[in-house]
XYZ file of C-alpha atoms in Angstrom:
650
model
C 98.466 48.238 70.075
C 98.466 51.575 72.259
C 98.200 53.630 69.732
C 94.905 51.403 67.689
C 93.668 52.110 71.778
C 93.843 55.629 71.083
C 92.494 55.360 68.015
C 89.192 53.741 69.385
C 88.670 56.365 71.756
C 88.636 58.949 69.152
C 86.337 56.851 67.114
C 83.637 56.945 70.095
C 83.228 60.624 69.793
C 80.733 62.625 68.028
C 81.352 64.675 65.059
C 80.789 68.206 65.717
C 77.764 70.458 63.495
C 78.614 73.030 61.263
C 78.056 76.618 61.540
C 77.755 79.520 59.909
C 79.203 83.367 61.724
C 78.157 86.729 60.086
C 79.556 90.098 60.779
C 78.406 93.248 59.718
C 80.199 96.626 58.645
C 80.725 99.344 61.097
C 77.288 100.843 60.542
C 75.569 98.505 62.443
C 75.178 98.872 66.269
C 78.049 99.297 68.256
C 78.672 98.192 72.028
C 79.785 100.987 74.530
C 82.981 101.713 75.941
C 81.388 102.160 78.818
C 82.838 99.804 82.144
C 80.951 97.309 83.583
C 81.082 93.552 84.827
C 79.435 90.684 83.732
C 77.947 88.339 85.707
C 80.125 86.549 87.655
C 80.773 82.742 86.783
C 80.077 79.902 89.397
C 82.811 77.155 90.190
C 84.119 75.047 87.185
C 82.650 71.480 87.115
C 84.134 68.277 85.330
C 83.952 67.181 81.774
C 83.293 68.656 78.513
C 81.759 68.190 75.265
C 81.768 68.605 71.843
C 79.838 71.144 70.535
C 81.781 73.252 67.498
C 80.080 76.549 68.077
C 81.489 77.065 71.729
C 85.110 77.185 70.931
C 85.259 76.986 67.269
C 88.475 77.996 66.053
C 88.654 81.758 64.370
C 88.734 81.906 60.822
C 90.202 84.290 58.366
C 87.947 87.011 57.528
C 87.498 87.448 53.957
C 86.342 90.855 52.514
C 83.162 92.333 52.638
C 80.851 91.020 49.958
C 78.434 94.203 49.776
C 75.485 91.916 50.656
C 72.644 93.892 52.811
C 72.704 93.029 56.312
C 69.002 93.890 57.243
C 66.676 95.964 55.447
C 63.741 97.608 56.785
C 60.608 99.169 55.843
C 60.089 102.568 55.955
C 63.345 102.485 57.783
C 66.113 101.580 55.537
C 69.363 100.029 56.594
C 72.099 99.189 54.389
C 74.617 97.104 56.250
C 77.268 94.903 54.767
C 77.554 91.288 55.601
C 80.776 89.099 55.736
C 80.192 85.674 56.021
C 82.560 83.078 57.868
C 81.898 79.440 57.430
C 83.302 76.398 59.772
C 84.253 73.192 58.109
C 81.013 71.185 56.903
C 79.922 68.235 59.507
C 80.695 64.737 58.223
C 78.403 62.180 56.347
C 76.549 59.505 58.300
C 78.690 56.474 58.535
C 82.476 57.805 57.787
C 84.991 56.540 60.435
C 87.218 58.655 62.358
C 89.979 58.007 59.651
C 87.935 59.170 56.871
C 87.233 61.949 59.166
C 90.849 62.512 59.344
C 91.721 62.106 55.969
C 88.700 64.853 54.921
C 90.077 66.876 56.942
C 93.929 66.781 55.561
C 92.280 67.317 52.389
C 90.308 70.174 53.230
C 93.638 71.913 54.734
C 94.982 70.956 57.985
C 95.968 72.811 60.596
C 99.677 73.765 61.957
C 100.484 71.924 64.991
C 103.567 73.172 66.547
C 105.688 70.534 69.546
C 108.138 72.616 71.472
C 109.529 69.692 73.675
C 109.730 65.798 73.227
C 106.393 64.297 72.860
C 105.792 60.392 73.003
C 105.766 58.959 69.563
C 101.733 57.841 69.745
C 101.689 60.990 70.555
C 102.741 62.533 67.547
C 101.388 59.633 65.728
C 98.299 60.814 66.676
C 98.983 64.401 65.494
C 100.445 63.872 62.237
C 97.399 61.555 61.303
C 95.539 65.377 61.964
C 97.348 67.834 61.564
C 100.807 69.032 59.779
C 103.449 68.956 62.787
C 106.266 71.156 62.737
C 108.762 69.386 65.964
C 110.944 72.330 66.837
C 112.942 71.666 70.296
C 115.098 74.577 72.507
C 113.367 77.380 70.623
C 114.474 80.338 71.753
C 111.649 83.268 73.156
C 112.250 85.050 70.235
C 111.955 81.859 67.691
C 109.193 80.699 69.498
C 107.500 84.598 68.981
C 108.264 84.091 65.506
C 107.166 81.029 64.583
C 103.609 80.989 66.792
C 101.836 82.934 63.782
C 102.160 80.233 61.368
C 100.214 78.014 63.760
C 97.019 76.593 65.106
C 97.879 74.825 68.052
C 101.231 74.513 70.224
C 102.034 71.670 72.383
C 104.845 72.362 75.482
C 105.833 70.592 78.038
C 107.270 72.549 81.550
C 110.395 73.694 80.091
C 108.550 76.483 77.265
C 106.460 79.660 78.816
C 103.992 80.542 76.966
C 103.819 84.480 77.824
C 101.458 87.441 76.856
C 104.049 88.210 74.202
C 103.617 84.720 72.739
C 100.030 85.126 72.512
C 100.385 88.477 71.476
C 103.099 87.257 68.380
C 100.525 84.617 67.307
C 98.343 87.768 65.868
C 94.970 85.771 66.334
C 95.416 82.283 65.070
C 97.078 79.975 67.877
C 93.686 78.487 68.885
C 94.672 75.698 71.742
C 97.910 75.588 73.802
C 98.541 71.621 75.213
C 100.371 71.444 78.264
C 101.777 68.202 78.152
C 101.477 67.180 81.940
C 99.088 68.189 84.899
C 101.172 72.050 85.589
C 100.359 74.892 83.786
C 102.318 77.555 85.068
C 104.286 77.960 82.084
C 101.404 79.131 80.589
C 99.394 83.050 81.027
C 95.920 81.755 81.274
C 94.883 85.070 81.792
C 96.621 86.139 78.075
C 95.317 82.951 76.632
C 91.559 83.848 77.860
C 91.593 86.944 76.645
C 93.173 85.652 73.324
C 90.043 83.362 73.149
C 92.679 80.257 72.876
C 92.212 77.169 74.581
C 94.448 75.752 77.132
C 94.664 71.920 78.178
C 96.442 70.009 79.822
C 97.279 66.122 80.112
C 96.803 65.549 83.777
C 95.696 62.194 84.431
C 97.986 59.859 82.564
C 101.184 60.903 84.428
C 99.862 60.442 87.764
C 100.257 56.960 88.953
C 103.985 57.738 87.925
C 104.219 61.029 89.791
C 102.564 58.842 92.629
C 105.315 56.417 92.505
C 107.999 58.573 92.180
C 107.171 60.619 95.232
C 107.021 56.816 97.194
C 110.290 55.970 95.791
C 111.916 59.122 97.010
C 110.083 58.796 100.244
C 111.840 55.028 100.603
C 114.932 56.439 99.348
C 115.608 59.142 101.715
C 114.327 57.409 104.902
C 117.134 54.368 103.921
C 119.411 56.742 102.550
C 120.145 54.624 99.139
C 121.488 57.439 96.875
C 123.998 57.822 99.724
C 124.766 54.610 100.623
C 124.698 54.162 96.651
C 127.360 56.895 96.095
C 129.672 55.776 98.726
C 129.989 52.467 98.302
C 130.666 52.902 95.013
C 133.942 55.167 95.967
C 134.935 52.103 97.407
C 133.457 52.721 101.181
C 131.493 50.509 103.697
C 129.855 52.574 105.901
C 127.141 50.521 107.401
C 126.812 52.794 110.865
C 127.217 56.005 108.796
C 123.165 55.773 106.353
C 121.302 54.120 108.633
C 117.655 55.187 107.854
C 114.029 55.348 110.033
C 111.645 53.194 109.389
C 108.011 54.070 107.305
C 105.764 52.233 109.584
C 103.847 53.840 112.215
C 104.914 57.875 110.792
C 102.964 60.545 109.940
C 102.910 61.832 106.655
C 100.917 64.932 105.661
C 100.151 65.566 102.010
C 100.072 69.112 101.217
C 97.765 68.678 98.160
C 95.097 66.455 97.737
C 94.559 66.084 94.095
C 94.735 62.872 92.194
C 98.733 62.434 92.846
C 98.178 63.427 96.632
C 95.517 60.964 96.692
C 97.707 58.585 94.884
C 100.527 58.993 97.518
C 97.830 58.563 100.289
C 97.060 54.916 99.391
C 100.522 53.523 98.874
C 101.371 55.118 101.829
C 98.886 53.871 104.213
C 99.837 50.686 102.409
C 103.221 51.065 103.729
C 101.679 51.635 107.366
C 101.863 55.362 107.789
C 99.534 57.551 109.574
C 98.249 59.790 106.476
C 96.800 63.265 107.057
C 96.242 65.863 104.498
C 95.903 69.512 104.019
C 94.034 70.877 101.215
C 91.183 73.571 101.347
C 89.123 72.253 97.742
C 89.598 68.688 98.670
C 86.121 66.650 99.663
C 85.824 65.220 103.098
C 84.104 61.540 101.827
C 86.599 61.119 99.225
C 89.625 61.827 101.814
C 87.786 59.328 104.386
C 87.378 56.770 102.203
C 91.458 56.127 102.079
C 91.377 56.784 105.510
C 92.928 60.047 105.612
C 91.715 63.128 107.831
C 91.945 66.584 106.658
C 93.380 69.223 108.614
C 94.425 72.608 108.526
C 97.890 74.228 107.149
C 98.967 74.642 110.480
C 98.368 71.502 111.811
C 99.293 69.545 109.101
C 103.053 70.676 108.844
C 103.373 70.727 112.580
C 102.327 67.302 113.619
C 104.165 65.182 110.413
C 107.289 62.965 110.758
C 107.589 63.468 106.889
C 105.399 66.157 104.437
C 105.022 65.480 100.819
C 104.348 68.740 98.389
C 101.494 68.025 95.685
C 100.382 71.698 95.333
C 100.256 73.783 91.995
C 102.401 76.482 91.756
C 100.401 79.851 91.971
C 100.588 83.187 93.483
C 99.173 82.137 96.601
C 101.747 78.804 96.929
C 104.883 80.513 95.711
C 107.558 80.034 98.203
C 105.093 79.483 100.684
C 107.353 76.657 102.418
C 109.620 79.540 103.636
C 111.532 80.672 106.773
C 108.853 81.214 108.694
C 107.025 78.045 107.447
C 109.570 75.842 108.344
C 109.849 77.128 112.039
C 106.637 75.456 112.524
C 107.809 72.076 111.647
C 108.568 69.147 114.002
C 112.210 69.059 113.917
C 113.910 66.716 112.016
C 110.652 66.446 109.461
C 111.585 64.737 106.306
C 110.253 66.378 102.829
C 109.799 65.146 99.875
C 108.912 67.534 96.962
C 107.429 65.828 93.036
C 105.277 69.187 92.278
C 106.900 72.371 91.667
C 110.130 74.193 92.950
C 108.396 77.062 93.443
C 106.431 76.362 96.367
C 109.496 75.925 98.361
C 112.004 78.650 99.233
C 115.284 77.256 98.317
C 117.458 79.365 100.027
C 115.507 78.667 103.595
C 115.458 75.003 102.981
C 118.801 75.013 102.992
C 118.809 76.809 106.132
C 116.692 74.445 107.834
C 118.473 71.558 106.994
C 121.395 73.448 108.153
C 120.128 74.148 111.487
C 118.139 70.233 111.593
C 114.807 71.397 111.479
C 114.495 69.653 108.302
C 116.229 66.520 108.686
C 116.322 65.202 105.301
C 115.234 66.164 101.748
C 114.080 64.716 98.519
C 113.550 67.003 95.397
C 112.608 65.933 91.718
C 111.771 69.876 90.914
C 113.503 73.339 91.347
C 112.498 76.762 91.340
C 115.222 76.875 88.065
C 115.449 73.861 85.782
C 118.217 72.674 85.436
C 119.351 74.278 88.570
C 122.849 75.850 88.429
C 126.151 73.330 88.815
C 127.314 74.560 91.773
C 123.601 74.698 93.929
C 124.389 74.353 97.714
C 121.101 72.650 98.131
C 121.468 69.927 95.385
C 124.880 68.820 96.761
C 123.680 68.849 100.193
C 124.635 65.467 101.973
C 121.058 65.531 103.255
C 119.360 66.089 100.285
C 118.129 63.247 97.894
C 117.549 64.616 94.154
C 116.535 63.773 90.619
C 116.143 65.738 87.325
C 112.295 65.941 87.342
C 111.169 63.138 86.660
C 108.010 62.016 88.104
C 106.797 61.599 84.789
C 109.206 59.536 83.507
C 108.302 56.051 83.586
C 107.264 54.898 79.404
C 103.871 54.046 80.066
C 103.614 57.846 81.711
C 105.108 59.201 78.724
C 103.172 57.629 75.904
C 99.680 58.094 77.710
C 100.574 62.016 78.616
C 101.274 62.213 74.532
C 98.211 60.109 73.549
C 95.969 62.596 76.517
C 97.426 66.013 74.799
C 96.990 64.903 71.076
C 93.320 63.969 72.321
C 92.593 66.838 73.569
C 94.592 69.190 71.331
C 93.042 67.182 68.130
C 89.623 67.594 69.997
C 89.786 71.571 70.408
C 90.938 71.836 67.179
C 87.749 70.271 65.801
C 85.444 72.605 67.811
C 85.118 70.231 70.595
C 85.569 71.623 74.607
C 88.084 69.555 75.749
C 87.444 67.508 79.094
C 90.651 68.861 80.107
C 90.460 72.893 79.270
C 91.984 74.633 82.119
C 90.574 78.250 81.145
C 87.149 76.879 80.561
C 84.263 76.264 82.458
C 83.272 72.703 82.530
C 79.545 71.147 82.241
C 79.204 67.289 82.585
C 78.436 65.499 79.628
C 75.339 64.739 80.410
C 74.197 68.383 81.416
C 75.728 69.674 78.088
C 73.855 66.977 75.889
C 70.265 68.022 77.794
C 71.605 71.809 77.491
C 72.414 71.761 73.878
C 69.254 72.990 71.974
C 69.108 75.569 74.243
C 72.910 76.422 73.277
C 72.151 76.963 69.867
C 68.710 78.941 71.260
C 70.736 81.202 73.073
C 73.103 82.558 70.367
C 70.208 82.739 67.862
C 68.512 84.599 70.232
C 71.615 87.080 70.564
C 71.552 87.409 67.323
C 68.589 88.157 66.586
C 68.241 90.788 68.792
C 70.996 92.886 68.200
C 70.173 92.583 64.226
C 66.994 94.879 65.507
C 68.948 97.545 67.001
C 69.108 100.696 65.097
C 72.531 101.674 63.947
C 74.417 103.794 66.237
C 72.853 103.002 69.298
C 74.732 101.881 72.017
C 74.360 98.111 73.737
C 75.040 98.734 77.335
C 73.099 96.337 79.103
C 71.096 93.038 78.582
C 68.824 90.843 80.672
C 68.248 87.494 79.897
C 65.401 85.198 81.788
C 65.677 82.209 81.998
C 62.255 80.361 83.180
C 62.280 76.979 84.395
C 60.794 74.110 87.036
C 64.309 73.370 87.950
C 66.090 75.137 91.620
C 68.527 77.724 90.682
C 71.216 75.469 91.681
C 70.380 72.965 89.553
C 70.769 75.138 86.749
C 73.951 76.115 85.069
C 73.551 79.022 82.822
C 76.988 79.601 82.356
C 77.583 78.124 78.413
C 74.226 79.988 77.916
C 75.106 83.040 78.614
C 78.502 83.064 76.535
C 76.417 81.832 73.852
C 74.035 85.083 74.142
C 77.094 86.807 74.122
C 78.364 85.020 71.045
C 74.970 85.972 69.280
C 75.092 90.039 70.857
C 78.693 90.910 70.060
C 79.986 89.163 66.561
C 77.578 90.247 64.240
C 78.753 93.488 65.182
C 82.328 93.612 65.972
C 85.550 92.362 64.687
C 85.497 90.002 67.903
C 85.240 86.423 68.144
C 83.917 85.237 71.121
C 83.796 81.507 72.208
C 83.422 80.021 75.711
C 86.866 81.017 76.653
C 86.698 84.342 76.196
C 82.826 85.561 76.113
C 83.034 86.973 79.901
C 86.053 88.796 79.027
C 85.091 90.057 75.565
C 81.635 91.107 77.311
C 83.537 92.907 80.000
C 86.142 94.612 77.717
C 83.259 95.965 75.152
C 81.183 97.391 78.187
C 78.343 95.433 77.993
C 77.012 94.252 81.170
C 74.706 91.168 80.960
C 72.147 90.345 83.931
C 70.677 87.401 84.362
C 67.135 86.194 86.223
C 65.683 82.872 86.808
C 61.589 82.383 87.177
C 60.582 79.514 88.993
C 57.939 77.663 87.647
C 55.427 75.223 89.048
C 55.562 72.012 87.124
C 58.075 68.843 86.452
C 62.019 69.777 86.404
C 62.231 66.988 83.700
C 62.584 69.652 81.075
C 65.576 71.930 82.251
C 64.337 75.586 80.576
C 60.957 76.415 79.823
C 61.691 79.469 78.105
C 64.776 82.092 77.307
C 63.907 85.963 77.007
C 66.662 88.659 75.720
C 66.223 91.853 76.485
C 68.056 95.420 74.916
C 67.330 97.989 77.297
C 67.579 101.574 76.227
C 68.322 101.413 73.035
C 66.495 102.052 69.451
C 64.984 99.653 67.990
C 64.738 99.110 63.307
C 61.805 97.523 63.618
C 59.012 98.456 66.622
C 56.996 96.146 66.565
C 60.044 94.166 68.645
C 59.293 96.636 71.209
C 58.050 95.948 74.627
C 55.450 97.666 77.006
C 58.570 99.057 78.575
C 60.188 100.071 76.137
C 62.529 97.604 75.415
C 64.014 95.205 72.758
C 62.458 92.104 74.167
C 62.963 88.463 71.733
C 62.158 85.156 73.349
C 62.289 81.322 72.422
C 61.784 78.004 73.843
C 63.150 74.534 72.678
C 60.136 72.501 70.705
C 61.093 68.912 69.391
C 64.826 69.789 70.309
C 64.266 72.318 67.435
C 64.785 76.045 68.820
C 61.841 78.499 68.184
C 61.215 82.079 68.504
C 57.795 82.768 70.844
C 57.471 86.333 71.408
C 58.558 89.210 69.646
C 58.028 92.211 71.919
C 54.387 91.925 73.035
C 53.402 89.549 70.216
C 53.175 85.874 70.357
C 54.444 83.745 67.904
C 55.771 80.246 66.611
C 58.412 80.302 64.147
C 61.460 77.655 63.666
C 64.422 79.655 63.704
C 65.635 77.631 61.192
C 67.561 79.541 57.743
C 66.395 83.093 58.054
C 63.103 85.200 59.499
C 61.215 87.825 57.807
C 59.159 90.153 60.490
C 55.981 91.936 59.308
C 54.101 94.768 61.316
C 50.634 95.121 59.448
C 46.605 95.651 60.814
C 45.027 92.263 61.105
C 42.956 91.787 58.498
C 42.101 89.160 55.764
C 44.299 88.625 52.599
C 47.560 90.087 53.974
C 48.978 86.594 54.851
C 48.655 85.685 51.297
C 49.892 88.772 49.603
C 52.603 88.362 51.110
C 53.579 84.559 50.802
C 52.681 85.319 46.927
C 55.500 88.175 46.395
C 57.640 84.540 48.052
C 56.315 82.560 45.894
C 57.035 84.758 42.766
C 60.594 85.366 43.628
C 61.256 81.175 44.517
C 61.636 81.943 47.991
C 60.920 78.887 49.954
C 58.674 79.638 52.861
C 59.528 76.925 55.740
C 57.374 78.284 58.416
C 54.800 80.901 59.095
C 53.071 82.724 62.690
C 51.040 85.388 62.901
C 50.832 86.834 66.317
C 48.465 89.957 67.318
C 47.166 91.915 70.230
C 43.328 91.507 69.440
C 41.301 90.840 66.083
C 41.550 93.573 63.974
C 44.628 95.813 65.621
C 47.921 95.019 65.031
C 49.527 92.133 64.347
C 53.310 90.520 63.140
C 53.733 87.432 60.929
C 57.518 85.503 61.183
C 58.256 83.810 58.269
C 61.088 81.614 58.104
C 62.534 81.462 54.429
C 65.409 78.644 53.257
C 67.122 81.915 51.245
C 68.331 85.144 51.725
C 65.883 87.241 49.106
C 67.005 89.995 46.755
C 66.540 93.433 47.596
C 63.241 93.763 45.198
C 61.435 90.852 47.134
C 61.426 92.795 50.421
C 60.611 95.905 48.796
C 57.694 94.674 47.193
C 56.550 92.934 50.510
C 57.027 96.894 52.250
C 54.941 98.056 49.614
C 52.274 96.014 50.447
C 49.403 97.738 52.036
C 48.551 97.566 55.361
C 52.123 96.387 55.622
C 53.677 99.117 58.834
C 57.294 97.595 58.754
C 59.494 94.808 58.635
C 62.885 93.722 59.052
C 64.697 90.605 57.086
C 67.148 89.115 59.859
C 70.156 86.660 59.383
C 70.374 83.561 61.651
C-alpha cells in the first residue's frame, strides 16, 4: 500500500520537455580568463520544479560531425557543430509506468546505494533505474566505482569528498542524502561538479522529534539507569530518582522542523519552551508559543537545552569549554543532531565538575565512537546508537523521499529538496518558464554573433517589467543566459547548480538591471535584453548605437520571440532556427529571398522585416524548420542588395 502511495505521487508530476545542446569547435568565441564575480544570488526560497533544461543531466559528447556552425556573408565562418540530444518527452496519455518502462528501454541510468535503504525505497529505484547496493565501501572502492554511475544514494556514515567527485570524471549527476544532514557531503565540490545534491529531510522528523522527547523523559527519570541496575539484580529506589518536566525551561538550539517538532510535545508536557535560532521566523515560533532569544540567553536561563543545529563551520564544537561556563548549573542536555556541535572532551568536563548535570546523546563526533569512550560510559550520561531515525515508518518514508527526489533529478526535474540549488516556488517557476527557455535562447543567440577570437568578458542583461524588484526573482534566468553564453562555446555544461560558478571560473562577469515600467504587474517580464560589450560582432547589423552586441525578446502567447536585433525591430518565433539578413529596403528582396527557400525545401515558419526608415537599411529574421546546406545561404549572400547575414542555431 505505501509503496502504490508513492507511486501516485510520482504519477501527479509533469513530464519534463526535450532539448536539444550544441557546442561548437574551438574556433568559435572564447570566454576570458580574466577574474571577475557574478552577480551575487539572493536567499534560497522553497520548492522546485520540473523543468529538464535547468539541471539536465550531462551527456556523452560524441565527435564532431563537421557540420557548419554559422556562416556569414561576406564574412565567412566555418565552425563545427556537435550536437547533444536529451531523452525525447513522452506521448500524451502514457502513465508514469510506461514512463518508466520507456525509459529502461531507452537505457537506464546507474544508481549506486552505499548504506541500507528502506525496501520502497529501492523498490522505487529499481522500477527506474539499474541499482548496484554496495554497503562498507571503502574510500578507495567508493572512488572506483563512482564513474560507472549516475546517481549515489548515502546515508551519514559515507563522505562524499572532492576526490569522490573528482573520481566520478563527469557523470555522477545527483548525490541523495538519505536524511535531513548533509555534512558528509562537499557541496562546494558537488556545485562546482554541476551535480545535484538532495536530501530526504522531512520524513524522518516526527521520529527525530520523538526520539529527542524520549531521551528527554529518559534522563530526567533516569530509566536506562534504573534499567541497568535492576537488572544486575539491585533495588535502588533512593539512588535514580529523577526531576520532574513540568514547569522547566527548555531551550531549543535550532528551530527547524525537528526543533519545532520538540517545541510542541514539549509544551505539551508543560515546559516553558524558548528557542534560539537566528533564520527562524518570529510568527511561526509564536504560534507554538515559544519566544526567541539570543545564544546567550538561551543557554543561560534553561533547566534543560536540546541541540537541533546542522553541523557547519560556524556550529562545530561550538558547545565547548567556554560555552558551557555559561550554563545554569546542573542543565540537562539532550543532543539528536550532530556530534559535532558539541565538544566531547569539555562535556565530559562539565559533567565532571556538575555544571552539566545530566546527558543524553544519540550522535558523536565519531560513529561508532571508540569502546572504551569516557563520555559514553559516564553514569550521567544517557546514550543510543543514532537513532532518531529509526522508527519503520521513518525509515520507509526517508527511502520513498530520496528515490523521489533522486528519480526526479535524474529526469531533469529540480528537486524540491536540492540543497546546492536555489529554490523558486512552484508557482513562480510555472509563470517564469517561457521566459526560462527565452533566456537561454537569448544566450545563445548572442554569442553565435560574436566573431571568433574575441573575448566575452562582460554581459548585461535587462530585464523590464511592472513588477517591484523584489518581487522579481531573476536568479533561474540568469543561469539560463549563462547556459545559452557559455556551452555553445566551451566544453562546459552548465545547469542551475553550477552556472554562477562556471560563469565565475570562465571570467565572465554578468550584470544585471531591472526597468520599471508603468502598467499591470500581472505579466511578470515585459521584455529581456542581452548585451556583449566590447567585443566583435559576425554580423553588424546586431550592433547597437553603442557599439554593442545587443539581442532582445519578450514572451508572446507563452511562445518566446526575438524583438530587436541591435537597433532594428523585429518579430520572429524563435522557434527551429533564424536566418538574419542586412539588405537596403527596397521592393522584391523579401521574395528573392524566400524563393532561394523555397527552391531548396526549406520551410519558412516565420518572417520580420525590421528597418530604420523607408528606403535605408533594413534586417529580415526568418525562422526556418531546417538547418540549410551550405549552397542555400550562399545563394541568399549573393543576392543583391543583400549586405550580410548570419544562419544561427537555436
Amino acid at each position: 500500500m505505501k509503496m502504490e502511495r508513492a507511486v501516485a505521487r510520482l504519477n501527479t508530476r509533469l513530464p519534463s520537455s526535450a532539448q536539444q545542446r550544441s557546442q561548437l569547435s574551438d574556433s568559435t568565441p572564447h570566454l576570458s580568463n580574466q577574474t571577475a564575480c557574478t552577480a551575487t544570488a539572493p536567499p534560497a526560497m522553497a520548492l522546485a520544479t520540473p523543468l529538464r533544461h535547468l539541471v539536465a543531466a550531462q551527456p556523452a559528447a560524441p565527435e564532431p560531425t563537421g557540420a557548419p556552425a554559422s556562416l556569414t556573408f561576406p564574412l565567412h565562418h566555418h565552425g563545427r557543430l556537435r550536437s547533444r540530444f536529451a531523452a525525447s518527452p513522452p506521448t500524451a496519455g502514457t502513465t508514469r509506468a510506461t514512463r518508466v518502462v520507456a525509459t529502461a528501454a531507452a537505457g537506464r541510468p546507474t544508481v549506486l546505494v552505499t548504506e541500507k535503504l528502506g525496501a520502497a525505497g529501492l523498490e522505487l529505484l529499481r522500477a527506474f533505474a539499474n541499482v548496484d547496493c554496495a554497503y562498507e565501501l571503502t574510500a578507495e572502492e567508493l572512488r572506483a566505482k563512482v564513474s560507472l554511475v549516475d546517481a549515489l544514494v548515502v546515508r551519514s556514515a559515507t563522505r562524499v569528498s572532492r576526490e569522490v567527485f573528482e573520481a566520478a570524471r563527469g557523470r555522477l549527476r545527483v548525490v541523495g542524502r538519505a536524511g535531513v544532514g548533509i555534512d558528509n557531503v562537499d557541496l562546494q565540490a558537488a556545485t562546482e561538479a554541476g551535480c545535484l545534491v538532495v536530501n530526504a529531510p522531512t520524513a524522518n522528523t516526527v521520529a527525530a522529534a520523538e526520539h529527542a522527547v524520549a531521551l528527554l523523559a529518559a534522563m530526567a527519570r533516569n530509566v536506562a539507569q534504573a534499567d541497568a541496575s535492576l537488572k544486575a539484580g539491585k533495588w535502588q529506589r533512593s539512588k535514580y530518582v529523577g526531576v520532574s518536566l513540568v514547569g522547566k525551561t527548555l531551550a531549543i538550539m535550532g528551530f527547524g522542523k525537528v526543533g519545532s517538532e520538540v517545541a510542541r510535545r514539549a509544551k505539551g508536557l508543560g515546559m516553558d519552551v524558548i528557542a534560539h535560532d537566528p533564520y527562524a521566523p518570529v510568527d511561526r515560533a509564536r504560534a507554538i508559543g515559544v519566544d526567541l532569544v539570543s545564544f546567550d540567553e538561551a543557554i543561560s536561563t534553561a533547566d534543560f537545552i536540546s541541540l537541533h543545529m546542522p553541523l557547519t563551520p560556524s556550529t562545530t564544537k561550538l558547545f565547548d569549554d567556554e560555552t558551557f561556563a555559561k550554563m545554569t548549573k546542573g542543565v540537562r542536555i539532550i543532543n539528536v543532531a550532530r556530534g559535532g556541535v558539541v565538544d566531547e572532551e569539555a562535556l565530559l568536563r562539565a559533567l565532571d565538575n556538575g555544571t552539566v548535570a545530566q546527558a543524553a546523546l544519540d550522535v558523536f563526533f565519531e560513529e561508532p565512537p571508540p569502546k572504551d569512550s569516557k563520555l559514553v560510559h559516564h553514569e550521567n550520561v544517557t546514550v543510543t546508537p543514532h537513532l532518531g531515525a529509526s522508527t519503520m515508518e521513518a525509515q520507509e518514508g526517508v527511502a520513498i523521499e530520496i528515490a523521489e527526489a533522486v528519480i526526479g533529478a535524474l529526469k531533469g526535474e529540480l528537486a524540491a529538496t536540492a540543497v546546492n540549488a536555489p529554490m523558486v516556488l512552484a508557482e513562480v517557476l510555472s509563470e517564469l518558464s517561457p521566459y526560462i527557455v527565452l533566456a537561454e535562447k537569448l544566450g545563445r543567440l548572442a554569442v553565435q554573433l560574436v566573431a571568433g577570437g574575441s573575448g566575452i568578458k562582460g554581459v548585461k542583461v535587462v530585464y523590464s517589467s511592472a513588477r517591484d524588484p523584489d518581487d522579481l526573482d531573476t536568479r533561474i534566468l540568469r543561469a539560463m543566459i549563462t547556459k545559452g553564453i557559455v556551452e555553445p562555446i566551451s566544453s562546459a555544461f552548465v545547469n542551475i547548480v553550477n552556472a554562477d560558478y562556471v560563469a565565475k571560473q570562465r571570467g565572465l562577469r554578468i550584470i544585471e538591471e531591472r526597468i520599471l515600467l508603468d502598467g499591470s504587474p500581472e505579466v511578470p517580464i515585459n521584455s529581456i535584453q542581452v548585451q556583449l560589450a566590447n567585443v566583435e560582432s559576425k554580423f553588424a547589423g546586431a550592433l547597437s548605437d553603442e557599439g554593442d552586441i545587443r539581442m532582445e525578446g519578450k514572451v508572446k502567447d507563452g511562445t518566446p520571440h526575438l524583438t530587436l536585433v541591435g537597433p532594428f525591430s523585429v518579430d520572429v518565433s524563435l522557434e527551429g532556427n533564424l536566418i538574419l539578413c542586412r539588405q537596403v529596403d527596397q521592393p522584391g528582396i523579401i521574395g528573392k529571398v524566400g524563393s532561394i527557400l523555397g527552391k531548396m525545401n526549406l520551410n519558412v515558419n516565420f518572417m520580420s522585416v525590421g528597418r530604420i526608415a523607408p528606403g535605408k537599411q533594413a534586417i529580415m529574421a526568418i525562422g526556418i524548420d531546417e538547418e540549410p546546406e551550405k549552397e542555400a545561404l550562399k545563394l541568399i549572400g549573393e543576392t543583391p542588395s543583400v549586405q550580410e547575414f548570419v544562419f544561427l542555431k537555436l
